[in-house]
Coordinates of C-alpha atoms and ligand atoms in Angstrom, one line a residue:
M70 CA 38.1 -28.5 -59.5
T71 CA 40.5 -28.2 -62.4
K72 CA 40.9 -24.2 -63.3
S73 CA 42.2 -22.7 -66.3
A74 CA 45.2 -20.3 -66.4
L75 CA 42.9 -17.4 -66.9
Q76 CA 40.2 -18.3 -63.8
I77 CA 43.2 -18.6 -61.6
A78 CA 44.8 -15.0 -62.7
R79 CA 41.3 -13.4 -62.9
A80 CA 40.8 -14.6 -59.3
A81 CA 43.0 -12.2 -57.8
Y82 CA 41.2 -9.4 -59.7
Q83 CA 40.4 -6.6 -57.1
P84 CA 37.4 -5.1 -58.5
K85 CA 37.6 -1.3 -58.7
V86 CA 34.6 0.7 -56.5
P87 CA 33.3 4.4 -55.9
A88 CA 35.5 6.1 -54.0
A89 CA 32.7 6.7 -51.2
L90 CA 32.7 3.0 -50.7
N91 CA 35.8 2.8 -49.4
G92 CA 35.4 3.4 -45.9
V93 CA 32.1 4.5 -43.4
V94 CA 29.3 5.8 -45.7
K95 CA 26.4 8.1 -44.8
A96 CA 23.1 8.0 -46.7
V97 CA 22.3 11.6 -48.2
E98 CA 18.5 11.7 -49.2
G99 CA 17.7 13.6 -52.4
E100 CA 14.4 14.3 -53.8
Y101 CA 11.2 12.7 -53.1
T102 CA 10.0 10.5 -56.2
Q103 CA 6.8 9.6 -58.3
S104 CA 6.5 6.8 -60.5
V105 CA 6.9 7.0 -64.1
A106 CA 3.4 6.9 -65.0
D107 CA -0.2 5.9 -63.5
Q108 CA 0.8 7.9 -60.4
D109 CA -2.5 7.5 -58.5
E110 CA -2.7 3.9 -59.2
I111 CA 0.7 3.0 -58.2
K112 CA 0.5 5.2 -55.0
R113 CA -2.9 3.2 -54.2
L114 CA -0.9 -0.1 -54.7
F115 CA 2.1 0.8 -52.7
P116 CA 0.9 2.8 -49.6
N117 CA 4.0 2.2 -47.9
T118 CA 7.0 2.2 -50.2
Y119 CA 5.6 4.9 -52.9
G120 CA 7.4 8.3 -53.2
M121 CA 10.7 7.7 -51.1
P122 CA 13.7 9.9 -51.8
I123 CA 16.8 8.9 -54.0
I124 CA 19.7 8.0 -51.7
T125 CA 23.2 9.0 -52.6
F126 CA 26.0 7.5 -50.3
E127 CA 28.9 9.8 -49.3
K128 CA 32.0 9.3 -47.4
S129 CA 31.4 9.8 -43.5
N130 CA 33.7 10.4 -40.9
E131 CA 31.5 8.9 -38.1
K132 CA 32.4 5.4 -37.3
K133 CA 28.9 3.5 -36.9
N134 CA 28.8 0.5 -34.5
L135 CA 26.0 -1.5 -36.2
P136 CA 25.0 -5.0 -35.2
A137 CA 25.6 -8.1 -37.2
V138 CA 22.8 -8.3 -40.1
H139 CA 21.7 -11.7 -41.6
V140 CA 20.9 -11.0 -45.5
G141 CA 19.4 -13.5 -48.0
V142 CA 20.2 -13.3 -51.8
I143 CA 18.3 -14.7 -54.8
L144 CA 19.3 -14.8 -58.5
S145 CA 16.3 -14.4 -60.7
G146 CA 15.9 -14.7 -64.2
G147 CA 18.3 -15.1 -67.1
Q148 CA 21.9 -15.4 -66.3
A149 CA 24.0 -12.0 -66.6
P150 CA 27.8 -11.7 -66.2
G151 CA 28.8 -10.2 -63.0
G152 CA 26.2 -11.9 -61.1
H153 CA 28.7 -13.7 -58.8
N154 CA 30.7 -10.2 -58.3
V155 CA 27.4 -8.7 -56.8
I156 CA 27.4 -11.5 -54.1
A157 CA 31.1 -11.1 -53.3
G158 CA 30.3 -7.3 -53.1
L159 CA 27.3 -7.9 -50.8
F160 CA 29.1 -10.2 -48.9
D161 CA 32.3 -7.9 -48.4
G162 CA 29.9 -5.5 -47.4
I163 CA 28.0 -6.9 -44.7
K164 CA 31.1 -8.2 -43.3
A165 CA 32.2 -4.7 -42.9
I166 CA 29.1 -3.8 -41.1
H167 CA 30.1 -6.5 -38.7
P168 CA 32.4 -9.7 -39.1
D169 CA 29.5 -12.0 -37.5
S170 CA 27.1 -10.9 -40.5
R171 CA 25.9 -13.8 -42.4
L172 CA 24.6 -14.5 -46.3
Y173 CA 22.4 -17.0 -47.3
G174 CA 21.8 -17.8 -50.8
F175 CA 18.2 -19.2 -51.8
I176 CA 18.7 -22.1 -54.5
L177 CA 17.3 -21.8 -58.1
G178 CA 16.1 -18.4 -57.7
P179 CA 12.7 -17.4 -56.2
E180 CA 11.7 -21.0 -55.9
G181 CA 14.7 -21.5 -53.2
L182 CA 12.7 -18.9 -50.7
L183 CA 9.4 -20.9 -51.6
N184 CA 10.5 -24.3 -50.8
H185 CA 13.2 -23.2 -48.1
K186 CA 16.0 -24.2 -50.0
Y187 CA 19.1 -22.5 -48.8
K188 CA 22.8 -22.5 -48.5
E189 CA 24.8 -20.4 -46.2
L190 CA 27.9 -18.6 -48.5
T191 CA 30.9 -18.6 -46.3
A192 CA 34.1 -16.8 -47.2
D193 CA 35.5 -19.7 -49.0
I194 CA 32.7 -20.2 -51.0
I195 CA 32.6 -16.8 -52.1
D196 CA 36.4 -16.6 -52.7
A197 CA 35.9 -19.5 -55.1
Y198 CA 33.4 -17.5 -57.5
R199 CA 35.0 -13.9 -57.5
N200 CA 35.2 -12.3 -61.2
T201 CA 33.5 -15.5 -62.5
G202 CA 30.8 -15.8 -65.1
G203 CA 27.6 -17.6 -64.4
F204 CA 25.2 -18.2 -61.8
D205 CA 25.9 -21.4 -60.4
I206 CA 26.8 -20.4 -57.0
I207 CA 22.9 -20.8 -56.1
G208 CA 21.8 -21.1 -59.3
S209 CA 18.8 -19.0 -60.6
G210 CA 15.1 -19.6 -61.8
R211 CA 12.2 -17.9 -63.2
T212 CA 9.6 -18.1 -60.8
K213 CA 7.4 -15.4 -60.1
L214 CA 6.6 -14.2 -56.8
E215 CA 3.4 -12.6 -56.7
T216 CA 0.7 -14.1 -54.2
K217 CA 0.3 -13.2 -50.6
E218 CA 0.9 -17.1 -49.9
Q219 CA 4.3 -17.2 -51.6
F220 CA 5.3 -14.2 -49.6
D221 CA 4.2 -15.8 -46.2
K222 CA 5.9 -19.1 -47.1
G223 CA 9.0 -17.0 -48.0
L224 CA 8.8 -14.9 -44.5
E225 CA 9.0 -18.5 -42.4
I226 CA 12.3 -19.2 -43.6
L227 CA 13.3 -15.7 -43.6
K228 CA 12.2 -15.7 -39.8
K229 CA 14.1 -19.2 -39.2
L230 CA 17.3 -17.8 -40.4
D231 CA 16.5 -14.7 -38.8
I232 CA 17.1 -12.9 -41.8
Q233 CA 16.6 -9.0 -41.7
A234 CA 17.1 -8.3 -45.3
L235 CA 16.6 -10.0 -48.7
V236 CA 18.6 -8.8 -52.1
I237 CA 16.8 -9.9 -55.3
I238 CA 19.2 -9.8 -58.1
G239 CA 17.0 -9.6 -61.4
G240 CA 15.5 -7.9 -64.5
D241 CA 12.4 -5.9 -64.6
D242 CA 10.1 -8.5 -63.9
S243 CA 12.2 -9.7 -60.9
N244 CA 12.7 -6.3 -59.5
T245 CA 8.8 -5.6 -59.9
N246 CA 8.3 -8.7 -57.7
A247 CA 11.1 -7.2 -55.3
C248 CA 9.1 -4.0 -55.1
V249 CA 5.8 -5.7 -54.3
L250 CA 7.3 -8.2 -51.6
A251 CA 9.1 -4.9 -49.9
E252 CA 5.6 -3.4 -49.8
Y253 CA 3.9 -6.2 -48.4
Y254 CA 6.5 -7.1 -45.9
K255 CA 6.7 -3.5 -44.7
S256 CA 2.7 -3.5 -44.8
I257 CA 2.6 -6.2 -42.1
R258 CA 5.8 -5.2 -40.4
A259 CA 7.5 -8.2 -41.1
G260 CA 11.1 -6.6 -40.3
V261 CA 12.6 -7.9 -43.6
Q262 CA 14.1 -5.1 -46.1
V263 CA 13.9 -5.9 -49.7
I264 CA 16.7 -4.6 -51.8
G265 CA 16.9 -4.9 -55.7
C266 CA 19.5 -5.0 -58.0
P267 CA 19.5 -4.3 -62.0
K268 CA 20.6 -7.4 -64.0
T269 CA 19.9 -8.4 -67.5
I270 CA 22.1 -8.5 -70.6
D271 CA 19.3 -7.4 -72.6
G272 CA 20.1 -3.7 -71.3
D273 CA 16.5 -2.8 -70.9
L274 CA 16.5 -2.1 -67.1
K275 CA 17.5 1.3 -67.1
N276 CA 16.6 5.2 -66.6
E277 CA 18.2 8.3 -65.7
Q278 CA 19.4 6.8 -62.3
I279 CA 19.9 3.2 -63.3
E280 CA 22.4 4.0 -66.4
A281 CA 23.0 0.1 -67.2
S282 CA 21.9 -3.3 -66.1
F283 CA 24.9 -5.3 -65.5
G284 CA 25.8 -8.3 -67.9
F285 CA 25.0 -5.9 -71.0
D286 CA 28.6 -5.0 -71.6
T287 CA 30.2 -8.3 -71.1
A288 CA 27.4 -10.0 -73.3
C289 CA 27.5 -7.5 -76.3
K290 CA 31.6 -7.8 -76.1
V291 CA 31.2 -11.3 -76.6
Y292 CA 28.7 -11.2 -79.2
S293 CA 30.6 -8.3 -81.0
E294 CA 33.9 -10.7 -80.9
V295 CA 32.0 -13.6 -82.8
I296 CA 30.2 -11.2 -84.9
G297 CA 33.6 -9.7 -86.2
N298 CA 35.1 -13.1 -86.7
I299 CA 32.0 -13.9 -88.9
E300 CA 32.3 -10.8 -90.9
R301 CA 36.1 -11.4 -91.4
D302 CA 35.1 -14.7 -92.6
C303 CA 32.5 -13.5 -94.8
S304 CA 34.5 -10.9 -96.5
S305 CA 37.1 -13.7 -97.0
A306 CA 35.1 -16.4 -98.6
Q307 CA 32.8 -13.7 -100.3
K308 CA 30.0 -16.2 -100.6
Y309 CA 27.6 -16.1 -97.6
W310 CA 24.9 -13.7 -96.1
H311 CA 25.0 -14.4 -92.4
F312 CA 21.7 -13.9 -90.7
I313 CA 22.5 -13.0 -87.1
K314 CA 20.1 -13.4 -84.3
L315 CA 20.7 -11.8 -81.2
M316 CA 19.4 -11.9 -78.0
G317 CA 17.3 -9.3 -76.0
R318 CA 13.9 -10.6 -75.6
S319 CA 12.0 -7.0 -76.1
A320 CA 14.4 -4.3 -76.6
S321 CA 17.2 -4.1 -79.2
H322 CA 19.8 -2.6 -77.3
I323 CA 22.2 -5.6 -77.6
A324 CA 21.6 -5.4 -81.5
L325 CA 22.0 -1.7 -81.6
E326 CA 25.2 -1.9 -79.4
C327 CA 26.8 -4.8 -81.6
A328 CA 26.1 -3.0 -84.8
L329 CA 27.8 0.0 -83.2
Q330 CA 30.7 -2.1 -82.5
T331 CA 31.2 -4.2 -85.6
Q332 CA 29.4 -2.1 -88.4
P333 CA 27.6 -5.0 -90.3
N334 CA 25.7 -4.5 -93.4
I335 CA 22.3 -4.3 -91.9
C336 CA 21.0 -4.2 -88.4
I337 CA 17.2 -4.0 -87.9
I338 CA 16.3 -2.1 -84.8
S339 CA 12.4 -3.4 -83.4
E340 CA 11.6 -0.2 -82.2
E341 CA 12.2 1.5 -85.3
V342 CA 10.0 -1.0 -86.9
E343 CA 7.2 -0.4 -84.6
A344 CA 7.1 3.2 -85.0
G345 CA 7.2 3.0 -88.7
N346 CA 4.4 0.4 -88.8
L347 CA 6.5 -1.7 -91.0
S348 CA 5.1 -5.0 -91.9
L349 CA 7.3 -8.4 -92.5
D350 CA 7.1 -7.5 -96.3
D351 CA 8.6 -4.1 -95.6
I352 CA 11.8 -5.6 -93.5
V353 CA 12.1 -8.3 -96.2
T354 CA 12.3 -5.9 -99.1
R355 CA 14.6 -3.4 -97.2
I356 CA 17.0 -6.6 -96.9
A357 CA 16.6 -7.8 -100.4
S358 CA 17.4 -4.3 -101.8
V359 CA 20.5 -4.2 -99.8
V360 CA 21.6 -7.8 -101.0
A361 CA 20.6 -6.6 -104.7
K362 CA 22.5 -3.5 -104.8
R363 CA 25.8 -5.2 -103.0
A364 CA 25.0 -8.3 -105.8
E365 CA 25.2 -5.2 -108.6
M366 CA 28.7 -4.5 -107.3
G367 CA 30.0 -7.9 -107.1
N368 CA 29.4 -8.8 -103.5
N369 CA 27.1 -11.7 -102.8
F370 CA 28.1 -11.4 -99.4
G371 CA 27.3 -9.6 -95.8
T372 CA 26.0 -9.7 -92.4
I373 CA 22.7 -9.1 -91.1
L374 CA 21.8 -8.6 -87.3
I375 CA 18.6 -9.3 -86.0
P376 CA 17.2 -8.7 -82.8
E377 CA 15.7 -11.7 -80.9
G378 CA 12.5 -9.7 -79.9
L379 CA 11.8 -8.4 -83.6
I380 CA 8.7 -10.6 -84.2
E381 CA 6.6 -8.8 -81.3
F382 CA 7.5 -5.4 -82.7
V383 CA 6.1 -5.8 -86.0
P384 CA 2.7 -4.2 -85.4
A385 CA 0.3 -6.4 -87.1
I386 CA 2.2 -9.4 -85.2
K387 CA 2.1 -7.7 -81.9
R388 CA -1.8 -7.5 -82.3
L389 CA -1.8 -11.1 -83.2
I390 CA 0.1 -11.8 -80.2
A391 CA -1.8 -9.8 -77.9
E392 CA -4.9 -11.7 -79.0
L393 CA -3.3 -14.7 -78.5
N394 CA -1.9 -14.1 -75.0
D395 CA -5.6 -13.1 -73.9
Y396 CA -7.3 -16.0 -75.8
L397 CA -4.7 -18.7 -74.3
A398 CA -4.8 -16.9 -70.8
K399 CA -8.3 -17.9 -70.5
H400 CA -8.3 -21.4 -72.7
D401 CA -5.0 -22.5 -71.7
T402 CA -6.5 -25.9 -70.6
E403 CA -8.8 -26.5 -73.7
F404 CA -6.0 -25.5 -76.0
K405 CA -3.5 -28.2 -74.3
M406 CA -6.4 -30.7 -75.2
I407 CA -6.2 -30.1 -78.7
K408 CA -4.2 -32.7 -80.9
K409 CA -0.7 -30.8 -81.9
S410 CA -1.5 -31.4 -85.6
E411 CA -5.0 -29.7 -85.0
Q412 CA -3.8 -26.5 -82.8
R413 CA -3.2 -24.4 -85.8
T414 CA -6.5 -25.1 -87.3
Y415 CA -8.4 -24.5 -84.0
I416 CA -6.4 -20.9 -83.4
I417 CA -7.2 -20.1 -86.9
S418 CA -10.8 -20.3 -86.0
K419 CA -10.9 -18.7 -82.8
L420 CA -9.1 -15.7 -83.8
T421 CA -10.7 -12.2 -85.4
K422 CA -10.2 -12.0 -89.0
E423 CA -7.5 -9.9 -89.5
N424 CA -5.3 -12.0 -86.9
S425 CA -6.4 -15.2 -88.1
E426 CA -5.5 -14.5 -91.7
L427 CA -2.1 -13.3 -90.5
Y428 CA -1.8 -16.6 -88.7
A429 CA -2.6 -18.4 -91.3
S430 CA -0.1 -17.0 -93.5
L431 CA 2.9 -17.6 -91.0
P432 CA 5.0 -20.5 -92.0
E433 CA 3.8 -23.4 -89.7
G434 CA 6.8 -23.6 -87.3
V435 CA 6.7 -19.9 -86.6
A436 CA 2.8 -20.3 -86.0
R437 CA 3.7 -23.1 -83.5
Q438 CA 6.4 -21.0 -81.8
L439 CA 3.6 -18.3 -80.8
T440 CA 1.6 -20.4 -79.0
L441 CA 4.1 -22.3 -77.0
D442 CA 3.8 -21.7 -73.2
R443 CA 4.5 -18.1 -71.9
D444 CA 7.3 -17.8 -69.5
P445 CA 6.1 -17.3 -65.9
H446 CA 5.9 -13.5 -66.3
G447 CA 3.5 -13.8 -69.1
N448 CA 6.0 -13.2 -72.1
V449 CA 6.2 -15.0 -75.5
Q450 CA 9.4 -17.1 -75.5
V451 CA 11.2 -14.9 -78.2
S452 CA 14.4 -17.1 -78.1
L453 CA 12.5 -19.9 -79.5
I454 CA 11.3 -18.4 -82.6
E455 CA 13.7 -18.9 -85.7
T456 CA 13.3 -15.1 -87.0
E457 CA 16.7 -15.5 -88.7
K458 CA 15.6 -18.4 -90.8
L459 CA 12.1 -16.7 -91.4
L460 CA 13.6 -13.6 -92.7
S461 CA 16.3 -15.2 -95.0
E462 CA 13.6 -17.5 -96.6
M463 CA 11.3 -14.6 -97.2
V464 CA 14.3 -12.6 -98.7
S465 CA 15.3 -15.6 -100.9
R466 CA 11.6 -15.8 -102.3
K467 CA 11.8 -12.2 -103.0
L468 CA 15.0 -12.0 -104.6
S469 CA 13.7 -15.1 -106.8
E470 CA 10.9 -13.1 -108.0
W471 CA 13.2 -10.2 -108.7
K472 CA 15.5 -12.3 -110.6
R473 CA 12.2 -13.9 -112.9
E474 CA 11.6 -9.9 -113.2
N475 CA 15.4 -9.1 -114.2
K476 CA 15.7 -6.7 -111.2
Y477 CA 18.3 -8.8 -109.6
V478 CA 21.4 -10.6 -110.7
G479 CA 23.5 -12.6 -108.2
K480 CA 23.8 -15.2 -106.1
F481 CA 22.3 -15.8 -102.4
S482 CA 23.3 -18.1 -100.2
A483 CA 22.4 -17.6 -96.2
L484 CA 23.8 -19.0 -93.2
H485 CA 22.1 -18.6 -89.6
H486 CA 23.2 -18.1 -86.1
F487 CA 21.9 -17.2 -82.8
F488 CA 24.1 -15.8 -80.2
G489 CA 22.3 -15.6 -76.9
Y490 CA 23.4 -18.0 -74.4
E491 CA 26.9 -18.0 -75.4
G492 CA 27.2 -14.7 -74.0
R493 CA 25.5 -14.8 -70.6
C494 CA 27.8 -16.4 -68.6
A495 CA 31.2 -15.2 -69.8
A496 CA 33.5 -14.0 -67.2
P497 CA 32.7 -10.5 -66.6
S498 CA 34.7 -7.7 -68.2
N499 CA 36.5 -5.2 -65.9
Y500 CA 33.4 -3.0 -66.3
D501 CA 31.0 -5.8 -65.2
A502 CA 33.1 -7.2 -62.4
D503 CA 33.4 -3.6 -61.3
Y504 CA 29.9 -2.5 -61.5
C505 CA 28.9 -5.8 -60.3
Y506 CA 30.8 -5.5 -57.0
S507 CA 29.9 -2.1 -56.6
L508 CA 26.2 -2.7 -56.9
G509 CA 26.4 -5.6 -54.2
Y510 CA 28.7 -3.5 -51.9
T511 CA 26.1 -0.6 -52.2
A512 CA 23.2 -3.1 -51.4
S513 CA 25.0 -3.8 -48.3
C514 CA 24.8 0.0 -47.7
L515 CA 21.2 0.5 -48.3
I516 CA 20.6 -2.6 -45.7
A517 CA 22.7 -0.6 -43.0
S518 CA 20.6 2.5 -43.8
G519 CA 17.4 0.5 -42.9
K520 CA 16.2 1.1 -46.7
T521 CA 13.5 -1.2 -48.3
G522 CA 11.8 -1.2 -51.8
Y523 CA 15.0 0.2 -53.1
M524 CA 17.3 -0.5 -56.0
S525 CA 21.1 -0.4 -55.8
S526 CA 22.4 2.1 -58.1
V527 CA 25.9 2.9 -59.2
R528 CA 26.1 6.1 -61.7
N529 CA 28.5 8.0 -63.9
T530 CA 30.0 4.7 -64.9
T531 CA 31.9 6.1 -68.0
A532 CA 34.3 8.0 -65.6
S533 CA 37.1 6.2 -63.8
A534 CA 35.7 4.0 -61.0
D535 CA 36.9 6.4 -58.2
K536 CA 34.2 8.8 -59.5
W537 CA 31.3 6.4 -59.8
V538 CA 28.6 7.4 -57.7
A539 CA 26.7 4.7 -55.5
G540 CA 23.0 4.9 -53.9
G541 CA 19.5 3.8 -54.1
I542 CA 16.4 4.5 -56.0
P543 CA 12.9 3.7 -55.0
V544 CA 11.7 0.8 -57.2
T545 CA 8.1 2.3 -57.2
M546 CA 9.7 5.3 -59.1
M547 CA 9.9 2.8 -62.2
L548 CA 6.7 1.4 -62.1
N549 CA 3.4 1.8 -64.3
M550 CA 0.4 -0.4 -65.4
E551 CA 0.7 -2.9 -67.9
K552 CA -1.3 -5.8 -69.4
R553 CA 0.0 -9.2 -68.1
H554 CA -1.8 -12.4 -68.6
G555 CA -4.9 -10.7 -69.6
E556 CA -4.8 -8.4 -66.3
M557 CA -3.5 -4.8 -65.7
K558 CA -0.6 -5.0 -63.2
P559 CA 2.3 -2.8 -61.9
V560 CA 5.5 -3.5 -63.7
I561 CA 8.8 -1.8 -64.3
Q562 CA 8.6 0.3 -67.4
K563 CA 11.1 -1.6 -70.0
A564 CA 13.4 0.7 -71.2
L565 CA 13.2 0.4 -75.4
V566 CA 16.0 1.9 -77.8
K567 CA 15.1 5.6 -78.2
L568 CA 14.9 6.4 -81.9
D569 CA 15.8 10.1 -80.9
G570 CA 18.8 8.9 -78.4
A571 CA 22.4 9.5 -79.4
P572 CA 23.1 5.7 -79.7
F573 CA 20.6 5.2 -82.5
R574 CA 21.2 8.3 -84.2
A575 CA 24.9 7.3 -84.3
F576 CA 23.9 4.2 -85.9
A577 CA 21.3 5.7 -88.3
A578 CA 23.9 8.3 -89.5
R579 CA 26.4 5.6 -90.6
R580 CA 24.1 2.7 -91.9
D581 CA 23.5 3.3 -95.4
D582 CA 27.6 3.5 -95.7
W583 CA 27.9 0.2 -93.8
A584 CA 25.1 -1.3 -96.4
L585 CA 26.9 -0.8 -99.4
T586 CA 30.5 -0.8 -98.3
T587 CA 32.3 -3.5 -96.3
S588 CA 33.2 -1.6 -93.4
Y589 CA 33.5 -4.3 -90.8
V590 CA 35.1 -3.9 -87.4
Y591 CA 36.6 -6.5 -85.5
P592 CA 36.6 -5.7 -81.8
G593 CA 38.4 -8.9 -80.8
P594 CA 38.1 -11.0 -77.4
I595 CA 37.6 -9.3 -74.1
Q596 CA 40.8 -8.4 -72.6
Y597 CA 41.2 -8.5 -68.8
F598 CA 44.7 -7.6 -68.5
G599 CA 46.7 -4.8 -70.3
P600 CA 46.1 -0.8 -71.0
T601 CA 43.1 0.5 -69.8
E602 CA 41.7 2.0 -73.3
V603 CA 41.8 -1.8 -74.3
C604 CA 40.4 -3.3 -70.8
D605 CA 38.0 -1.1 -69.2
E606 CA 36.2 0.6 -72.2
P607 CA 32.4 0.8 -71.2
T608 CA 29.8 0.0 -74.4
K609 CA 29.7 2.6 -77.0
T610 CA 25.7 2.7 -76.0
L611 CA 26.7 4.4 -72.4
Q612 CA 29.8 6.5 -74.2
L613 CA 27.0 8.0 -76.9
E614 CA 24.3 8.3 -74.0
Q615 CA 26.8 10.1 -71.6
N616 CA 28.4 12.1 -74.8
V617 CA 31.9 11.1 -73.9
Ligands
LIG1365 P1 16.5 -11.7 -68.2 O1 15.6 -10.5 -68.6 O2 16.0 -12.5 -67.1 O3 18.0 -11.1 -67.7 O4 16.8 -12.6 -69.4 C1 17.1 -12.2 -70.4 C2 17.1 -13.2 -71.7 O5 18.3 -13.8 -71.7 C3 16.5 -13.0 -72.7 O6 17.6 -12.2 -73.5 C4 16.0 -14.0 -73.6 O7 15.1 -13.7 -74.4 C5 15.5 -14.9 -72.5 O8 16.4 -14.3 -71.2 C6 15.8 -16.5 -72.4 O9 15.0 -16.9 -71.4 P2 15.7 -18.4 -70.7 O10 17.0 -18.3 -70.2 O11 14.4 -18.6 -70.1 O12 15.6 -19.3 -72.2

């Protein structure tokens, strides 16, 4: 396989790890835990794994003679930079437990466990993937593990390979699955531990203990590089408004982080739209007002960041989607029998008055996108909805109205971009390379300590890596009850942007200035070699959250 010069040099990078992981560790138990909400219901559903204590790993002088362990690993959901390093850390960790330990990767996500497709990950395979982006070492998938039949089918192959622990690397939905699986295997005394790892570029799997999901750092740096490039093009040519949609299925962490890095003229934050009960027209009016004010100053150009999940946060559209979800969950087969050309009229006839009118008012394309298949976890596939085009069309219409009323004099020409897939498989930044390797290594420590139903955690990551704190958090601690596919289910609570949090407040304090002045910042490409302030800087979000 031909490799680029950077790939060759980067392969030799030795990830930095918390000091405690540089030798033998002991697991120190902290406080017993509770779920974030719905405690009685979660306790009832997870009698064997509820309430376990938080674990911290500390250096130990006691040399343990542990037997070899067989471990399985699954990459689940969307790709995120650093996944290969989680696997490398896990591999090195179990080899440190015992050189005869073995690691098996299940192919193409949870599906591999169900159809018994796996490959043993040996040292030469692992070495070829160290510090690389992507999930291609074993592939990923979105199959939801939720039924007893699936769990039993998985157990057959785990037993056949004599696997004692399974590591699931995934986002909130996949770690919810990991938790359910851990509970089930414990309840039937299957002898298989289940450990989760926090992955998602979206940054919405975080809480007091899990300070970041891996991949967020690199993905935001990649997007910020290109946003900066667009901003420079924009202020050089001075003729376009760039509408840039950024991935992040639900929360707006990516858009917010990119705004903090690049200082665009406008960045919409979905959580603020929801809190302010804004309509699409309110959002459009706000954008058009900035366009008009900049035009008065002779600036017919600008950049706007739009979070991918926005549409679901506009309260009226959220209500519409909730009704659509319930309706389609119950009448999926009937709906699929309807001719494509008649589906819109069919839906309009089935919804309540308010939702039906809103649905009818949406442009054809967006309305159709809202009824497309949900992902296996019941989510609308927002990356398929062209919100950036919807908004720019509506802004253009509004500006034409204002022009007729002599409220606006200027030229409005829009270009559209969607940055998502471009960042998900980038070579991990130093932060993600170090963080992911440490998460994987920590997972091996949780396995060696006999834990199940835990998520690997590495904290204090704005300090230098030797001061990072490795440990484990019971996944039940993150659960609450939510409606999915029309039914109440235990799921990990998504971490949305907090409007009273430091990152949003820092943005809100400066956005009016950024709207009218052209204060763009150009972060440039991720640097892998060079001074630490250039190569190792964590996200602005994390720095602001931790007040550093
Ligand atoms: P995960 O939550 O699984 O990490 O995926 C996040 C994400 O990248 C979202 O930002 C995006 O909406 C979605 O995946 C796209 O999904 P797909 O890869 O299936 O097109």
